[in-house]
Short mmCIF file of C-alpha atoms and ligand atoms in Angstrom, two decimals:
data_model
loop_
_atom_site.label_atom_id
_atom_site.label_comp_id
_atom_site.label_asym_id
_atom_site.label_seq_id
_atom_site.Cartn_x
_atom_site.Cartn_y
_atom_site.Cartn_z
CA MET A 56 -0.17 0.07 0.06
CA THR A 57 1.59 2.99 -0.82
CA MET A 58 0.08 6.53 0.73
CA GLN A 59 -0.63 9.19 -0.92
CA PRO A 60 1.93 12.16 0.38
CA TRP A 61 -0.68 14.66 0.98
CA PHE A 62 -2.43 12.41 3.72
CA THR A 63 1.10 12.12 5.67
CA GLU A 64 1.87 15.64 5.12
CA ALA A 65 -1.28 17.16 6.29
CA LYS A 66 -0.93 17.04 9.95
CA LEU A 67 -4.69 18.56 10.66
CA GLY A 68 -7.67 17.13 9.63
CA ILE A 69 -11.39 18.32 10.42
CA LEU A 70 -13.85 15.55 10.85
CA VAL A 71 -17.47 17.05 11.02
CA HIS A 72 -20.34 15.22 12.82
CA TRP A 73 -23.78 16.79 11.44
CA GLY A 74 -26.60 15.15 10.84
CA ILE A 75 -30.51 15.03 12.52
CA TYR A 76 -29.20 13.93 16.22
CA ALA A 77 -28.32 17.63 16.56
CA VAL A 78 -32.06 18.78 16.20
CA ASP A 79 -32.68 17.37 19.76
CA GLY A 80 -28.89 17.16 20.38
CA VAL A 81 -28.47 13.58 21.39
CA PRO A 82 -25.62 11.32 21.11
CA GLU A 83 -25.50 10.79 17.44
CA SER A 84 -27.48 7.03 16.48
CA TRP A 85 -26.10 5.88 19.75
CA SER A 86 -29.51 7.23 21.27
CA PHE A 87 -31.55 4.81 19.71
CA PHE A 88 -29.22 1.96 19.41
CA GLY A 89 -28.94 1.64 23.31
CA GLY A 90 -32.85 2.67 23.78
CA ASP A 91 -32.62 6.11 25.42
CA LEU A 92 -34.96 7.08 22.67
CA THR A 93 -37.58 5.18 20.33
CA ARG A 94 -36.53 4.70 16.88
CA ASP A 95 -39.36 6.84 15.58
CA ALA A 96 -38.65 9.40 18.27
CA TYR A 97 -34.93 9.84 17.15
CA MET A 98 -36.46 10.19 13.34
CA ARG A 99 -39.13 12.51 14.11
CA GLN A 100 -35.84 14.89 14.50
CA LEU A 101 -35.75 14.75 10.57
CA ASP A 102 -38.79 17.00 10.74
CA GLY A 103 -36.72 19.82 12.45
CA PHE A 104 -33.35 19.01 10.27
CA THR A 105 -33.40 22.97 8.36
CA ALA A 106 -29.62 23.42 7.11
CA SER A 107 -31.19 27.17 6.90
CA ARG A 108 -27.73 28.62 7.76
CA TYR A 109 -25.30 26.51 6.09
CA ARG A 110 -22.75 28.09 4.69
CA PRO A 111 -19.77 25.48 3.45
CA ASP A 112 -17.37 28.23 2.16
CA GLY A 113 -17.43 29.54 5.71
CA TRP A 114 -16.95 26.20 7.32
CA ALA A 115 -13.87 25.80 4.45
CA LEU A 116 -12.40 28.99 5.28
CA LEU A 117 -12.40 28.43 8.89
CA PHE A 118 -10.80 25.08 8.69
CA ARG A 119 -8.14 25.95 6.46
CA ARG A 120 -7.76 28.89 9.06
CA ALA A 121 -7.40 26.56 11.54
CA GLY A 122 -4.21 24.83 9.61
CA ALA A 123 -6.20 21.75 8.44
CA LYS A 124 -5.59 20.44 5.04
CA TYR A 125 -8.78 18.29 4.97
CA ALA A 126 -12.21 18.05 6.00
CA VAL A 127 -14.17 15.15 6.67
CA LEU A 128 -17.92 15.28 6.69
CA THR A 129 -20.52 12.56 7.89
CA ALA A 130 -22.34 11.33 4.87
CA LYS A 131 -24.04 8.34 6.62
CA HIS A 132 -23.82 7.62 10.25
CA HIS A 133 -24.77 4.32 11.97
CA ASP A 134 -28.48 5.70 12.00
CA GLY A 135 -28.80 5.42 7.88
CA VAL A 136 -29.64 8.87 7.14
CA ALA A 137 -27.96 10.09 4.22
CA LEU A 138 -27.01 13.85 3.95
CA TRP A 139 -26.98 13.53 0.21
CA ASP A 140 -29.97 12.69 -2.31
CA THR A 141 -28.99 8.88 -2.33
CA ARG A 142 -31.21 6.68 -4.62
CA ARG A 143 -30.26 3.53 -2.81
CA SER A 144 -32.29 4.30 0.27
CA ASP A 145 -35.31 6.23 0.98
CA LEU A 146 -33.57 7.70 4.19
CA SER A 147 -31.90 10.94 3.51
CA VAL A 148 -32.32 14.70 4.70
CA ALA A 149 -32.76 15.77 1.00
CA GLY A 150 -35.77 13.68 0.70
CA ARG A 151 -37.11 13.80 4.26
CA SER A 152 -36.43 16.85 6.19
CA PRO A 153 -36.96 20.44 5.37
CA ALA A 154 -33.69 20.82 4.20
CA ALA A 155 -34.44 19.50 1.24
CA ARG A 156 -31.20 19.22 -0.43
CA ASP A 157 -27.67 17.82 -1.17
CA LEU A 158 -25.24 19.17 1.65
CA VAL A 159 -22.50 16.78 0.50
CA GLY A 160 -21.90 18.45 -2.79
CA PRO A 161 -21.47 21.74 -1.68
CA PHE A 162 -19.15 20.84 1.14
CA ALA A 163 -17.05 18.97 -1.24
CA GLU A 164 -16.67 22.33 -3.67
CA ALA A 165 -16.59 24.46 -0.49
CA VAL A 166 -13.74 22.33 0.95
CA ARG A 167 -11.80 21.99 -2.62
CA ARG A 168 -12.20 25.99 -3.42
CA GLN A 169 -10.17 26.83 -0.24
CA GLY A 170 -7.59 24.12 -1.53
CA LEU A 171 -8.54 21.34 1.38
CA ARG A 172 -8.57 17.68 0.51
CA VAL A 173 -11.91 16.13 0.83
CA GLY A 174 -13.09 13.42 3.28
CA LEU A 175 -16.28 11.65 3.75
CA TYR A 176 -17.33 9.49 6.43
CA PHE A 177 -19.55 6.36 6.01
CA SER A 178 -20.68 4.06 8.28
CA HIS A 179 -20.70 0.76 7.38
CA SER A 180 -23.47 -0.54 9.56
CA ASP A 181 -26.89 1.13 8.98
CA TRP A 182 -29.34 0.86 11.72
CA SER A 183 -31.96 1.69 10.03
CA HIS A 184 -32.07 -0.08 6.96
CA PRO A 185 -34.64 -3.29 7.16
CA ASP A 186 -32.50 -5.28 5.47
CA TYR A 187 -29.08 -4.59 7.36
CA PRO A 188 -30.21 -6.87 10.60
CA SER A 189 -30.28 -10.00 8.44
CA VAL A 190 -27.03 -12.05 9.12
CA ARG A 191 -24.90 -12.59 12.51
CA PRO A 192 -21.12 -12.48 12.59
CA SER A 193 -19.04 -15.72 13.85
CA SER A 194 -18.29 -14.56 17.33
CA LEU A 195 -19.62 -10.83 18.88
CA HIS A 196 -16.30 -10.26 20.54
CA ARG A 197 -18.20 -7.23 22.16
CA PRO A 198 -21.73 -8.23 23.12
CA TRP A 199 -23.42 -5.16 23.13
CA VAL A 200 -23.40 -5.16 19.43
CA ASP A 201 -26.35 -8.01 19.36
CA ASN A 202 -28.87 -5.66 19.11
CA ARG A 203 -32.29 -6.11 16.98
CA TYR A 204 -31.05 -3.01 14.93
CA ALA A 205 -27.84 -4.55 14.10
CA MET A 206 -28.73 -8.39 13.99
CA PRO A 207 -31.37 -11.01 13.68
CA ALA A 208 -31.92 -13.27 16.55
CA PRO A 209 -30.17 -16.43 16.32
CA GLY A 210 -32.05 -19.02 13.67
CA GLN A 211 -33.42 -16.16 12.01
CA GLU A 212 -30.89 -15.59 9.55
CA ASP A 213 -31.67 -14.32 5.72
CA PRO A 214 -28.38 -14.14 3.64
CA ASP A 215 -30.07 -12.86 0.67
CA ARG A 216 -31.36 -10.25 2.23
CA TRP A 217 -27.71 -9.30 3.64
CA GLU A 218 -26.81 -9.67 0.31
CA ARG A 219 -29.38 -7.30 -1.15
CA PHE A 220 -28.27 -5.09 1.46
CA LEU A 221 -24.68 -5.45 0.68
CA GLU A 222 -24.89 -4.85 -2.98
CA GLY A 223 -28.04 -2.25 -3.13
CA VAL A 224 -27.16 -0.08 -0.41
CA HIS A 225 -23.41 -0.38 1.43
CA ARG A 226 -21.41 -0.98 -2.40
CA GLY A 227 -23.95 1.17 -4.26
CA GLN A 228 -24.11 4.27 -1.81
CA ILE A 229 -20.32 4.22 -1.84
CA ARG A 230 -20.50 4.28 -5.60
CA GLU A 231 -22.53 7.29 -5.26
CA LEU A 232 -20.35 8.83 -3.25
CA GLN A 233 -17.17 8.43 -5.38
CA ASP A 234 -19.17 9.19 -8.69
CA LEU A 235 -20.89 12.56 -7.28
CA TYR A 236 -17.96 13.54 -5.11
CA ARG A 237 -14.76 11.83 -5.94
CA PRO A 238 -13.81 12.25 -2.29
CA ASP A 239 -9.75 11.85 -1.80
CA LEU A 240 -10.27 10.33 1.50
CA LEU A 241 -13.08 7.81 2.61
CA TRP A 242 -13.39 7.32 5.96
CA PHE A 243 -15.20 4.43 7.03
CA ASP A 244 -16.55 3.40 10.83
CA GLY A 245 -18.93 0.70 12.13
CA ALA A 246 -17.04 -2.29 10.92
CA TRP A 247 -17.62 -4.50 13.81
CA GLU A 248 -20.89 -6.09 13.57
CA ARG A 249 -20.06 -8.45 10.74
CA ASP A 250 -17.02 -10.57 9.71
CA GLU A 251 -14.61 -9.76 7.13
CA ARG A 252 -15.83 -12.41 5.16
CA GLN A 253 -19.40 -11.12 5.27
CA TRP A 254 -18.46 -7.42 4.20
CA ARG A 255 -15.93 -8.76 1.74
CA MET A 256 -13.63 -6.12 3.09
CA ARG A 257 -10.86 -6.88 0.41
CA GLU A 258 -13.28 -6.64 -2.27
CA LEU A 259 -14.59 -3.20 -1.44
CA ARG A 260 -11.14 -1.64 -1.31
CA GLU A 261 -10.33 -3.22 -4.62
CA GLU A 262 -13.66 -1.33 -6.48
CA ILE A 263 -12.97 1.79 -4.77
CA LEU A 264 -9.26 1.83 -6.12
CA ARG A 265 -10.41 0.66 -9.41
CA ARG A 266 -13.03 4.02 -9.33
CA ARG A 267 -10.20 6.05 -8.14
CA PRO A 268 -6.56 4.55 -7.49
CA GLU A 269 -5.51 8.01 -5.60
CA THR A 270 -8.46 7.14 -2.94
CA VAL A 271 -7.02 7.15 0.61
CA LEU A 272 -8.91 4.24 2.83
CA ASN A 273 -8.85 5.04 6.61
CA GLY A 274 -8.25 1.79 9.04
CA ARG A 275 -11.90 1.08 9.94
CA MET A 276 -11.96 -1.97 7.14
CA LEU A 277 -10.98 -4.97 9.37
CA GLY A 278 -7.44 -4.85 7.91
CA HIS A 279 -7.86 -3.45 4.53
CA GLY A 280 -7.37 0.13 5.29
CA ASP A 281 -4.33 2.15 4.37
CA TYR A 282 -3.62 3.77 7.74
CA ALA A 283 -4.36 2.86 11.88
CA THR A 284 -7.39 5.54 13.09
CA PRO A 285 -6.49 5.73 17.24
CA GLU A 286 -9.79 7.03 19.00
CA LEU A 287 -9.93 9.91 21.37
CA GLY A 288 -6.24 9.30 23.30
CA VAL A 289 -2.97 9.41 21.95
CA PRO A 290 -0.80 6.64 21.48
CA ILE A 291 1.78 6.08 23.96
CA ILE A 292 3.95 3.95 21.88
CA ARG A 293 4.60 5.64 18.08
CA PRO A 294 2.40 3.61 15.92
CA GLU A 295 4.30 2.12 12.66
CA GLY A 296 3.27 3.38 9.55
CA PRO A 297 0.79 6.30 9.19
CA TRP A 298 -2.08 6.88 11.44
CA GLU A 299 -4.32 9.57 12.54
CA LEU A 300 -6.08 10.49 15.86
CA CYS A 301 -9.77 11.38 15.70
CA TYR A 302 -10.25 13.47 18.62
CA THR A 303 -13.16 15.64 19.38
CA ILE A 304 -13.15 19.59 20.39
CA GLY A 305 -16.11 19.34 22.93
CA ASP A 306 -16.96 15.76 24.48
CA ALA A 307 -19.20 14.43 22.58
CA TRP A 308 -18.65 13.78 18.58
CA GLY A 309 -22.18 15.79 17.47
CA TYR A 310 -23.67 18.91 18.58
CA GLN A 311 -25.19 18.73 21.89
CA PRO A 312 -26.67 21.90 23.80
CA GLY A 313 -24.89 20.60 27.14
CA ASP A 314 -21.77 19.74 25.94
CA VAL A 315 -20.06 23.41 26.98
CA HIS A 316 -16.75 22.55 27.89
CA PRO A 317 -14.72 22.79 24.47
CA LYS A 318 -11.35 21.85 25.12
CA SER A 319 -8.82 24.89 25.36
CA VAL A 320 -6.47 26.08 22.81
CA ARG A 321 -3.41 25.27 24.97
CA GLU A 322 -4.88 21.63 25.28
CA LEU A 323 -5.43 21.10 21.95
CA VAL A 324 -2.26 22.58 20.64
CA ARG A 325 -0.73 19.80 23.31
CA VAL A 326 -2.61 16.93 21.81
CA PHE A 327 -1.71 17.79 18.39
CA ALA A 328 1.79 18.27 19.15
CA GLU A 329 2.07 15.29 20.40
CA THR A 330 0.27 13.79 17.76
CA ILE A 331 2.21 14.95 14.98
CA GLY A 332 5.55 14.33 16.89
CA HIS A 333 5.05 10.96 16.93
CA GLY A 334 4.17 11.20 12.85
CA GLY A 335 0.49 11.00 13.12
CA ASN A 336 -2.32 13.55 12.01
CA LEU A 337 -5.09 14.89 14.08
CA LEU A 338 -8.61 14.70 12.86
CA LEU A 339 -10.48 16.88 15.12
CA ASN A 340 -14.24 16.84 15.74
CA THR A 341 -16.48 19.43 15.49
CA GLY A 342 -20.30 19.00 15.65
CA PRO A 343 -22.76 21.72 13.73
CA LYS A 344 -25.76 22.72 15.05
CA GLU A 345 -29.04 21.85 12.73
CA ASP A 346 -29.25 24.85 10.95
CA GLY A 347 -25.28 24.46 9.98
CA THR A 348 -23.54 26.90 12.17
CA ILE A 349 -20.37 25.59 14.20
CA PRO A 350 -20.71 26.48 17.73
CA ALA A 351 -18.55 29.83 18.41
CA ASP A 352 -16.83 28.10 20.88
CA HIS A 353 -15.35 25.50 18.49
CA ALA A 354 -14.60 28.20 16.24
CA ASP A 355 -12.73 30.11 18.55
CA ARG A 356 -10.66 27.04 19.44
CA LEU A 357 -9.85 26.31 15.96
CA GLU A 358 -9.02 29.92 15.42
CA GLY A 359 -6.84 29.37 18.17
CA LEU A 360 -4.91 26.64 17.05
CA GLY A 361 -4.17 28.17 13.26
CA GLY A 362 -2.62 30.96 15.06
CA TRP A 363 -0.17 28.81 16.82
CA ILE A 364 0.44 26.50 13.33
CA ARG A 365 0.61 30.10 11.72
CA ARG A 366 3.77 30.85 14.34
CA ASN A 367 5.20 27.72 14.20
CA ARG A 368 4.57 26.96 10.56
CA GLU A 369 8.29 26.00 10.24
CA ALA A 370 7.99 23.18 12.82
CA VAL A 371 4.81 21.87 11.19
CA GLU A 372 4.98 21.93 7.59
CA GLY A 373 7.33 19.91 5.43
CA THR A 374 8.90 18.11 9.04
CA VAL A 375 8.48 14.70 10.07
CA ALA A 376 8.44 12.74 13.25
CA GLY A 377 10.81 13.92 16.06
CA LEU A 378 12.97 12.10 18.56
CA PRO A 379 11.81 9.08 20.33
CA TYR A 380 11.21 9.71 24.21
CA GLY A 381 14.37 9.97 26.31
CA HIS A 382 16.06 12.58 24.48
CA HIS A 383 13.37 15.74 25.18
CA TYR A 384 11.02 16.05 27.46
CA GLY A 385 8.18 16.80 25.14
CA PRO A 386 7.17 16.13 21.09
CA SER A 387 9.89 17.30 19.01
CA LEU A 388 9.83 17.41 15.18
CA ILE A 389 12.66 16.85 12.15
CA SER A 390 12.71 18.83 8.82
CA GLU A 391 13.17 17.10 5.87
CA ASP A 392 16.58 17.53 5.48
CA ARG A 393 16.98 16.02 8.93
CA ARG A 394 19.58 19.01 9.36
CA THR A 395 16.86 21.34 12.30
CA LEU A 396 15.43 19.89 15.23
CA PHE A 397 12.34 21.80 16.56
CA LEU A 398 11.76 21.52 20.28
CA VAL A 399 8.59 21.56 21.58
CA CYS A 400 8.15 23.12 25.17
CA PHE A 401 4.44 23.22 26.94
CA ASP A 402 5.81 24.45 30.19
CA THR A 403 7.77 27.46 30.44
CA PRO A 404 11.36 26.80 30.23
CA ARG A 405 12.27 29.00 32.94
CA PHE A 406 16.12 28.50 33.06
CA PHE A 407 17.13 26.35 30.20
CA THR A 408 16.12 23.51 28.26
CA GLU A 409 18.11 20.02 28.15
CA LEU A 410 18.54 18.10 24.96
CA ARG A 411 20.19 14.99 25.67
CA GLY A 412 22.13 12.19 23.21
CA LEU A 413 23.02 14.64 20.29
CA ARG A 414 25.79 13.71 18.88
CA ASN A 415 26.15 16.90 16.11
CA ALA A 416 26.57 20.40 17.24
CA VAL A 417 24.43 23.06 17.35
CA LYS A 418 24.53 25.87 15.13
CA THR A 419 22.55 28.20 15.96
CA ALA A 420 19.06 27.96 18.98
CA SER A 421 16.51 30.33 18.15
CA VAL A 422 12.54 30.67 19.32
CA LEU A 423 10.04 30.39 16.37
CA GLY A 424 7.70 32.76 15.90
CA THR A 425 9.64 35.72 17.95
CA GLY A 426 13.00 34.63 16.19
CA GLU A 427 14.93 35.41 19.38
CA ALA A 428 18.42 34.12 19.32
CA LEU A 429 19.24 31.25 22.49
CA GLY A 430 22.63 31.11 24.20
CA HIS A 431 23.55 27.28 24.23
CA ARG A 432 26.45 24.91 25.21
CA GLY A 433 27.37 21.67 25.69
CA VAL A 434 28.05 20.32 28.80
CA GLY A 435 29.93 17.00 30.23
CA GLY A 436 29.74 13.78 27.84
CA PHE A 437 32.39 11.33 27.10
CA PRO A 438 33.72 13.29 23.74
CA SER A 439 36.63 10.80 23.11
CA ARG A 440 34.18 7.55 23.06
CA GLY A 441 31.96 9.41 21.28
CA VAL A 442 29.59 10.00 24.12
CA PRO A 443 27.85 13.46 23.60
CA GLY A 444 27.07 15.42 26.86
CA VAL A 445 23.85 17.46 27.41
CA VAL A 446 22.86 20.31 25.44
CA ARG A 447 21.83 23.41 27.50
CA ILE A 448 19.35 26.09 25.66
CA ASP A 449 18.82 29.16 27.44
CA ALA A 450 15.05 29.80 28.38
CA PRO A 451 13.46 32.21 26.04
CA VAL A 452 12.34 35.80 27.09
CA LEU A 453 9.12 35.92 25.11
CA ARG A 454 6.80 32.81 24.93
CA ASP A 455 4.13 31.70 23.10
CA PRO A 456 0.79 31.60 25.00
CA TYR A 457 0.62 27.97 24.47
CA ALA A 458 3.73 26.22 23.62
CA THR A 459 7.02 27.62 22.27
CA VAL A 460 9.52 26.15 20.01
CA ILE A 461 13.18 26.15 20.00
CA ALA A 462 14.79 25.51 16.46
CA LEU A 463 18.02 23.89 16.41
CA GLU A 464 19.98 24.27 13.53
CA LEU A 465 22.88 21.23 13.51
CA ASP A 466 26.01 21.20 11.61
CA GLY A 467 24.81 17.92 9.71
CA GLU A 468 22.25 15.58 9.32
CA ILE A 469 20.68 14.85 12.78
CA ASP A 470 22.83 11.92 14.49
CA LEU A 471 21.50 10.28 18.00
CA TYR A 472 23.14 8.66 20.32
CA ARG A 473 21.36 5.95 21.98
CA GLY A 474 23.84 4.28 23.78
CA ALA A 475 23.14 2.65 27.33
CA GLY A 476 25.69 1.81 30.01
CA GLU A 477 28.37 1.86 27.09
CA GLY A 478 32.03 2.48 28.07
C1 GLC B 132 -17.29 5.71 17.25
C2 GLC B 132 -18.89 6.43 17.06
C3 GLC B 132 -19.26 7.30 16.16
C4 GLC B 132 -18.11 7.95 15.98
C5 GLC B 132 -16.70 7.89 15.83
C6 GLC B 132 -15.97 8.60 15.52
O1 GLC B 132 -17.03 4.67 16.12
O2 GLC B 132 -19.57 4.64 16.63
O3 GLC B 132 -20.41 7.59 16.97
O4 GLC B 132 -18.63 8.52 14.62
O5 GLC B 132 -16.77 6.95 16.39
O6 GLC B 132 -14.90 7.85 15.88
#
């Protein structure tokens, strides 16, 4: 699998959970699956979904200002409600809500106009289609998946209905999305209720790539995606290969009026730096209201993150994953030519910042954003045995409000000492 370079270079994407669940502000899909609401009550939200203030150009501009290079919209969540005028089911906001139009096309166009890549979220599972709960997986690795919206009772299986769903709805809708909107990224979810064999994921992958070979596929394809998709927590160990952390600005994915404690810009900068320092992308989620407006406190956070990225652009754009743990207390990034090292300092460096295990000489040390030059010196070590000392870099006078980045220009390509107990 060769990864499209735009994806690994992107570093920041925005995920948008928008659907009828924003009308009453209930959890997306899960609220009726879990029985908090009947499915009828959940679906009555269709009547209140207006998209009356939907300005996708405004969204796309905000996402670009946040520093994002791609944006992903929930074309269809587990509730089965399509945001486009699908011909493959009668459940769409185009056909059944006052919004009465395609919402995906204008999103894709607006996002492209801002120079960003287009991603579409699509749930494999569909808890509304009558043919979906027709077969059971070979094993229920999570007991709560045994639910009437997801599968029939044992002994009531009907493989013909499953085939009808798979070909007619699942494949049919993915083809519609590809043909109508040419997404650069298909962001799947909800594969856990069937086996790989039942979904025929390998074939799905092949079919998508036949239609558009450059399409990137997220990891939720039971082994047939392009990259790992951890959710809500920065991995402790650096994942191998490309990866992307999906993460909420608030507590929920979709809009919920009680979700009023969004993470601060400082927290978001931290999680972003930790993610990219380990070579991943951050896919940061917001949930617009039913009318299509992005909550103001989420927009503020996105602007704040974008400001930090602009001040520290050199460390973000065109850099690769930084040092493994142990050299610097915080994330770091390395320039593509491997001659500049960027140290991210979250907590105010008061006296000095320390860097261990660097064999190179440091030519200059400076602060991104302000350009302030910093004094630095090597201390200790056992140079005749090739054991470097510690580099001590003076604390800057002016610090970034969220995270200060120190750029170190090295005398050559970075050369790390990882020795333990030698000499
Ligand atoms: C989970 C949830 C879903 C949400 C998704 C985002 O898989 O099922 O509600 O859309 O995470 O990653």
